[in-house]
MMTF fields as JSON, N, C-alpha, C and O atoms, coordinates in Angstrom:
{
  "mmtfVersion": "1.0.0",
  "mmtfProducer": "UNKNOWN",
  "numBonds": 343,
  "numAtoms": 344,
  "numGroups": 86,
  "numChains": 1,
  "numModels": 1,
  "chainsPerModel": [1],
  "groupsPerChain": [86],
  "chainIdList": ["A"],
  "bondAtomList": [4, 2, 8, 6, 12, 10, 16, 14, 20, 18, 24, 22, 28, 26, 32, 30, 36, 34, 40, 38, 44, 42, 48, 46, 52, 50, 56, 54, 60, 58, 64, 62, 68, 66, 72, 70, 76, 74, 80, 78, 84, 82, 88, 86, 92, 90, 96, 94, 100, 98, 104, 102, 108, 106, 112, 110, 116, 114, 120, 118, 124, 122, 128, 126, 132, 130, 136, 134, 140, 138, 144, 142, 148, 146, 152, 150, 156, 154, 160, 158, 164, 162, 168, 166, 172, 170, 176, 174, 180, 178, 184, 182, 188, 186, 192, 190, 196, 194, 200, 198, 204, 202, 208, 206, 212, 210, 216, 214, 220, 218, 224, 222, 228, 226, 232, 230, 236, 234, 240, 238, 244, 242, 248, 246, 252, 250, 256, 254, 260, 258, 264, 262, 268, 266, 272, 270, 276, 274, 280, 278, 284, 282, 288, 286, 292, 290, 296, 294, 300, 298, 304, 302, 308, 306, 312, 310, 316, 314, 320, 318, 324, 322, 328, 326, 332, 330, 336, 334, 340, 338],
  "bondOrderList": [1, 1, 1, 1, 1, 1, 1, 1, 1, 1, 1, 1, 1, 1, 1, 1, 1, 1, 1, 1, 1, 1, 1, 1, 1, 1, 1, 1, 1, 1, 1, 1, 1, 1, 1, 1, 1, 1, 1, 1, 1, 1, 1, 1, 1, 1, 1, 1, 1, 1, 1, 1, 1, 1, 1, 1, 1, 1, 1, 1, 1, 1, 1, 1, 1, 1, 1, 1, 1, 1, 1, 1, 1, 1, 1, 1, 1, 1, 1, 1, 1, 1, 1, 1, 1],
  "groupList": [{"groupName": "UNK", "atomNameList": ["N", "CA", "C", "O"], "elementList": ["N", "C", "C", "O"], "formalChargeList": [0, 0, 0, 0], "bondAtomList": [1, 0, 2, 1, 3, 2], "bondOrderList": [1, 1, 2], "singleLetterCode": "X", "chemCompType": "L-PEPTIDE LINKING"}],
  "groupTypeList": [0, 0, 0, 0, 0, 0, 0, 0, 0, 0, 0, 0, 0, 0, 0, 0, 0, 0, 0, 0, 0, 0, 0, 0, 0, 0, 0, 0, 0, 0, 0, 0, 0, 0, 0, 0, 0, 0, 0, 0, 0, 0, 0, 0, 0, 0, 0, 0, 0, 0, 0, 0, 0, 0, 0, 0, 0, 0, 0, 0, 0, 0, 0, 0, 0, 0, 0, 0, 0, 0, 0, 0, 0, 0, 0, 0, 0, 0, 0, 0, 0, 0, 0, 0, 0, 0],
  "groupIdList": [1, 2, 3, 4, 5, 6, 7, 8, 9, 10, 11, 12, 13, 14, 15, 16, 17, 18, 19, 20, 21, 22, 23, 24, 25, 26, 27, 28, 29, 30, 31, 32, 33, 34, 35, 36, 37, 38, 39, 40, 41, 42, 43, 44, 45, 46, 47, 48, 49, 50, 51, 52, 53, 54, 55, 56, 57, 58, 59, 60, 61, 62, 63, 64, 65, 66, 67, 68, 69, 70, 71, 72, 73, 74, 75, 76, 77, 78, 79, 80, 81, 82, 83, 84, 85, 86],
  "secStructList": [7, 7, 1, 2, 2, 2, 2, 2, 2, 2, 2, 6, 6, 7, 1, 1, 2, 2, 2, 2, 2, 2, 2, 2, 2, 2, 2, 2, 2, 2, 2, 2, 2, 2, 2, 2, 2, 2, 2, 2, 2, 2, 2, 7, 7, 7, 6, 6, 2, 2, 2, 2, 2, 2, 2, 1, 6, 6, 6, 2, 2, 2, 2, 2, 2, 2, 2, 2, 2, 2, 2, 2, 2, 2, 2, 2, 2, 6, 6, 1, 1, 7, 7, 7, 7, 7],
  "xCoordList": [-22.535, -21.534, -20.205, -20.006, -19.013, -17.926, -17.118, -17.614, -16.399, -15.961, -14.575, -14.09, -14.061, -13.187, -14.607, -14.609, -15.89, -16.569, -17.349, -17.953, -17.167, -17.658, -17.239, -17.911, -15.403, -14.356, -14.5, -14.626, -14.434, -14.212, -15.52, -15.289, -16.851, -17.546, -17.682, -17.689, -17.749, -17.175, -16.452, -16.751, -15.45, -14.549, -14.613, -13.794, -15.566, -15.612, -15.869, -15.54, -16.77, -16.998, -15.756, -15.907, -14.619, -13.457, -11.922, -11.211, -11.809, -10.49, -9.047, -7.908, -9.338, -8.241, -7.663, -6.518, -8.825, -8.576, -7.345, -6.39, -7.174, -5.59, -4.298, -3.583, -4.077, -3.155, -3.19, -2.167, -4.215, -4.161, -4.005, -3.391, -4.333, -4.249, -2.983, -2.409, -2.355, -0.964, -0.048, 0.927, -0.255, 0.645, 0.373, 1.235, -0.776, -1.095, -0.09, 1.009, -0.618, 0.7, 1.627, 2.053, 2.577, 3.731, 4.152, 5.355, 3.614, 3.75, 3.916, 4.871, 2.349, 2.627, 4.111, 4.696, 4.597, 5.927, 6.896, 7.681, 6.737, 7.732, 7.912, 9.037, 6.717, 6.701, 6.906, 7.499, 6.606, 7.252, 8.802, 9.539, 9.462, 10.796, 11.576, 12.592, 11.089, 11.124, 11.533, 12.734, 10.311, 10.307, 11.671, 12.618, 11.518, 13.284, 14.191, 15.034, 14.174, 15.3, 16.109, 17.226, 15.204, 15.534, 15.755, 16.829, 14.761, 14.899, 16.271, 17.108, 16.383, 18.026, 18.932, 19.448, 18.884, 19.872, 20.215, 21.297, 19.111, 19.482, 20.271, 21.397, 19.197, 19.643, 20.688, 21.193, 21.7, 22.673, 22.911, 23.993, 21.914, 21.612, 22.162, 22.355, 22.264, 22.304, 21.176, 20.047, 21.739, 20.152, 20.447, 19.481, 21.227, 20.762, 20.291, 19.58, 20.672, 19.969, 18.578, 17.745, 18.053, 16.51, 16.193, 15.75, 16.518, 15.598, 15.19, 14.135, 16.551, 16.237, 15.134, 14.356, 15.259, 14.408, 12.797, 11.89, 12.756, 11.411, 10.96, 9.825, 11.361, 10.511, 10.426, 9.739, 10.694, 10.441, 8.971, 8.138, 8.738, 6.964, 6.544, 7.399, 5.296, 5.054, 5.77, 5.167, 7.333, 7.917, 8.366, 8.625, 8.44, 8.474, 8.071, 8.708, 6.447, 5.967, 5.82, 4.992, 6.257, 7.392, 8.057, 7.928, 9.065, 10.316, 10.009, 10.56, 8.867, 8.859, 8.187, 8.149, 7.685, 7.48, 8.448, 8.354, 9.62, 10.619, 11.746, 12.623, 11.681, 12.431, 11.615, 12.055, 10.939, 9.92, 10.262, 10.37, 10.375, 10.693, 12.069, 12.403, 13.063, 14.62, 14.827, 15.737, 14.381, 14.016, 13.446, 13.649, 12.941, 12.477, 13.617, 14.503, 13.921, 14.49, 16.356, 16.817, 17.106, 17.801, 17.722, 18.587, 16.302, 16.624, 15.899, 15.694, 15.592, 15.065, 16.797, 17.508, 17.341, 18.949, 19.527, 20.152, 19.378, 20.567, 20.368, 21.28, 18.984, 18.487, 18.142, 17.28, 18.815, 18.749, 19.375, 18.742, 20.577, 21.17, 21.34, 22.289, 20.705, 20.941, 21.582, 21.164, 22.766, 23.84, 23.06, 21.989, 23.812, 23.208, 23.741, 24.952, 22.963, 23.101, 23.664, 22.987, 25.174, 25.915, 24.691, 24.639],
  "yCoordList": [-2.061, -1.336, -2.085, -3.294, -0.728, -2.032, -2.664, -2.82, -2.82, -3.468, -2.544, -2.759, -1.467, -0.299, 0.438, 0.485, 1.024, 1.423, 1.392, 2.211, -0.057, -0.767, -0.606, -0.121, -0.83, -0.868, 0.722, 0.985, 1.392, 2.996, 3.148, 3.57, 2.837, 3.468, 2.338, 2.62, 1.459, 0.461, 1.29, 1.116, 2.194, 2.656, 4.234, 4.812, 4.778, 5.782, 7.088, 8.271, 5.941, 6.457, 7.011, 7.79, 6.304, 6.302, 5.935, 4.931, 7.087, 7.308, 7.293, 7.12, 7.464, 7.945, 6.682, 6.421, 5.967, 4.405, 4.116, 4.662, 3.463, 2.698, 3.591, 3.268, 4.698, 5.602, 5.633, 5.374, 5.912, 6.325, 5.031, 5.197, 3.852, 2.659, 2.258, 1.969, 2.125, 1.938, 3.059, 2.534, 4.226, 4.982, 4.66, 4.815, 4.255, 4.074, 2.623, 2.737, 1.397, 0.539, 0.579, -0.124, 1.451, 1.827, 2.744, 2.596, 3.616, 4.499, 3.429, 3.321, 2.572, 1.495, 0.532, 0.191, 0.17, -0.613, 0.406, 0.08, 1.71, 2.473, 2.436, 2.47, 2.359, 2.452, 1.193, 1.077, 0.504, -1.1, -1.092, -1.213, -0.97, -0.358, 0.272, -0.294, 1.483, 1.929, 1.195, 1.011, 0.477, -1.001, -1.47, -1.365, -1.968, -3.135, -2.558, -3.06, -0.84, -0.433, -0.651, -1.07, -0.264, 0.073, -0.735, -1.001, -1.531, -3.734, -4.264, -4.664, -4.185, -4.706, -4.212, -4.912, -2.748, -2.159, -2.708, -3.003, -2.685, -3.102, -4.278, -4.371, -5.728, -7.064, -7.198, -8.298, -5.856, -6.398, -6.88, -7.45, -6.775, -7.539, -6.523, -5.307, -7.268, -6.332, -5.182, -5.268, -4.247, -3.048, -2.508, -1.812, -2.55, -1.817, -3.078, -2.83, -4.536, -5.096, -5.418, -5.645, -5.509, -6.085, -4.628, -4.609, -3.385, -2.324, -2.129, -1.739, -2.591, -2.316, -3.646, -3.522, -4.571, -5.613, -5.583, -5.9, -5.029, -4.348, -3.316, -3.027, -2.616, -1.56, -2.11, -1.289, -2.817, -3.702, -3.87, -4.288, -3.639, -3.573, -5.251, -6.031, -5.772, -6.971, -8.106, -9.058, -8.11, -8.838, -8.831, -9.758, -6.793, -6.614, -6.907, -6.864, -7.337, -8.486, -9.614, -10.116, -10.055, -11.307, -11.312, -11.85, -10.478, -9.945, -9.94, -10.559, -8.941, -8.729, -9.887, -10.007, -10.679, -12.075, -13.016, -13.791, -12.912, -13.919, -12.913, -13.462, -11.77, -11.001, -11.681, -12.6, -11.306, -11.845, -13.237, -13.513, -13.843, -15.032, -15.087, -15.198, -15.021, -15.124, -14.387, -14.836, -13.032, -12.769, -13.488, -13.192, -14.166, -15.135, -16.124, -16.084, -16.832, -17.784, -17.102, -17.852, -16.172, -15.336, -15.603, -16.232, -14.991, -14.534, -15.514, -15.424, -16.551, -18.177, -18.552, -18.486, -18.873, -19.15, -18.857, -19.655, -17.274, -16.883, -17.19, -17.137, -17.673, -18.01, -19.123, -19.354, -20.005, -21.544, -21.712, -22.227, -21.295, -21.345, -20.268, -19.527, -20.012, -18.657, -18.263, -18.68, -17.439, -17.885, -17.699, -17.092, -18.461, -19.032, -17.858, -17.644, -17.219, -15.857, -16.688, -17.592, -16.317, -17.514, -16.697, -17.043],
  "zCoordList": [-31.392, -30.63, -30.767, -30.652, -31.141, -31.483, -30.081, -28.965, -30.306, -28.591, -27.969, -26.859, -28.952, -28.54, -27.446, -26.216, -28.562, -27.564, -26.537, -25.845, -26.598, -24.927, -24.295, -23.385, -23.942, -23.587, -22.728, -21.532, -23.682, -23.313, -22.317, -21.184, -22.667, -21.615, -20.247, -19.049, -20.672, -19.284, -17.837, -16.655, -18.411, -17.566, -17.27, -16.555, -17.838, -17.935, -16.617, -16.528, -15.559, -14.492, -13.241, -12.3, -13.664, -12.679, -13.527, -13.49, -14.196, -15.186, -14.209, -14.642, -13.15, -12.276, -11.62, -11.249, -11.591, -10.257, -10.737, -10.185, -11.537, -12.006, -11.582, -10.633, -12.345, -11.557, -10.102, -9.467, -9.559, -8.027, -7.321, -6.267, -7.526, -6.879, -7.162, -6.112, -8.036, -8.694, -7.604, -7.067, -7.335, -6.529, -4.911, -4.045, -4.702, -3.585, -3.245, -2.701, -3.626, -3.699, -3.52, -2.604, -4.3, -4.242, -3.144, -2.927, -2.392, -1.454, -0.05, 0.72, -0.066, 0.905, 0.794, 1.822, -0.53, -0.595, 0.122, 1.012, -0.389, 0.179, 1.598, 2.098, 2.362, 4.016, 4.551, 5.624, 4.111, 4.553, 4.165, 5.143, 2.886, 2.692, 3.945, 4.349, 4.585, 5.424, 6.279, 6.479, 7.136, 7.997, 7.963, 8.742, 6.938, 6.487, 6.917, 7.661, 6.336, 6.288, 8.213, 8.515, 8.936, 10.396, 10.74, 11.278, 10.564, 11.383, 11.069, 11.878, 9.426, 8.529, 9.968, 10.84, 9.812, 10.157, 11.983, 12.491, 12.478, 13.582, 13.617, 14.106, 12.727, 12.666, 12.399, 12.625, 11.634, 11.447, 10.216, 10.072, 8.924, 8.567, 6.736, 6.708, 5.734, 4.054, 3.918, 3.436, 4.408, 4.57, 3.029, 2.717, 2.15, 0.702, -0.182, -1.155, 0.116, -0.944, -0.3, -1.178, 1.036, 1.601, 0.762, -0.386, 1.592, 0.783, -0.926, -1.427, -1.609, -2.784, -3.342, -4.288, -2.722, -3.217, -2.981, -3.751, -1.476, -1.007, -1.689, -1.308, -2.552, -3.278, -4.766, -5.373, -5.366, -6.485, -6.926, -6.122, -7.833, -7.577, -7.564, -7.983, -7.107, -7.051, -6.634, -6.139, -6.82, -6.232, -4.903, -4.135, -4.688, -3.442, -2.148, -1.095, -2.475, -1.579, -1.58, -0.82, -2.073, -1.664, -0.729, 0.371, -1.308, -0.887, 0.838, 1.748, 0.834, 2.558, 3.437, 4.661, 2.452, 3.423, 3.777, 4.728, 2.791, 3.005, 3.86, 4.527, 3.809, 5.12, 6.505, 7.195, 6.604, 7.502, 8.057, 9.251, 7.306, 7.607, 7.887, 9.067, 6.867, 7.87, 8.641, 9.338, 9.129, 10.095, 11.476, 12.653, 11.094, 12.872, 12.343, 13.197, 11.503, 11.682, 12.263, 13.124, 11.983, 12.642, 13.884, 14.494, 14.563, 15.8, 16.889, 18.099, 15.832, 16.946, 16.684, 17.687, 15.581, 15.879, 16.849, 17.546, 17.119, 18.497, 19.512, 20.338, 19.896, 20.966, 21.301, 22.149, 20.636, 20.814, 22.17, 23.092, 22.299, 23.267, 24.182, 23.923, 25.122, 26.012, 26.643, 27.723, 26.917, 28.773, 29.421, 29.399, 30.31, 31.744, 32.812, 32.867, 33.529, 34.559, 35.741, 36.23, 36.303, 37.687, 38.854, 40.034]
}
């Protein structure tokens, strides 16, 4: 058996997985995208470059861990110091 036709029936049971898992991924980046977009916007924060970086494939999550992260580090900053209520 040559190893093209190993290859081929190896996979033969589920032709679709790769496509559909590949869009599925991407649909989830999109809704986390989403996420950014509102949070950015509130924070105040570059809402077209977090979003465009969050839908990036593979790097995109990254991307949303290190939002994530300057994100707390942001909003532990403002609150270092609190006013004081007379």
């Amino acid at each position: 058996m040559s190893l093209v036709m190993y290859h081929a029936h190896m996979y033969h049971a589920l032709p679709f997985a790769g496509p559909v898992l590949m869009i599925a991924v991407w649909i989830v980046q999109l809704v986390i995208a989403f996420f950014i977009y509102r949070d950015a916007k509130e924070q105040k924060m570059l809402v077209p470059v977090w979003v465009i970086l969050a839908i990036l494939p593979v790097f995109g999550y990254l991307v949303d861990v290190l939002y994530l992260i300057i994100r707390e580090l942001r909003t532990a900053r403002k609150t270092v110091n609190p006013p004081v209520s007379p």
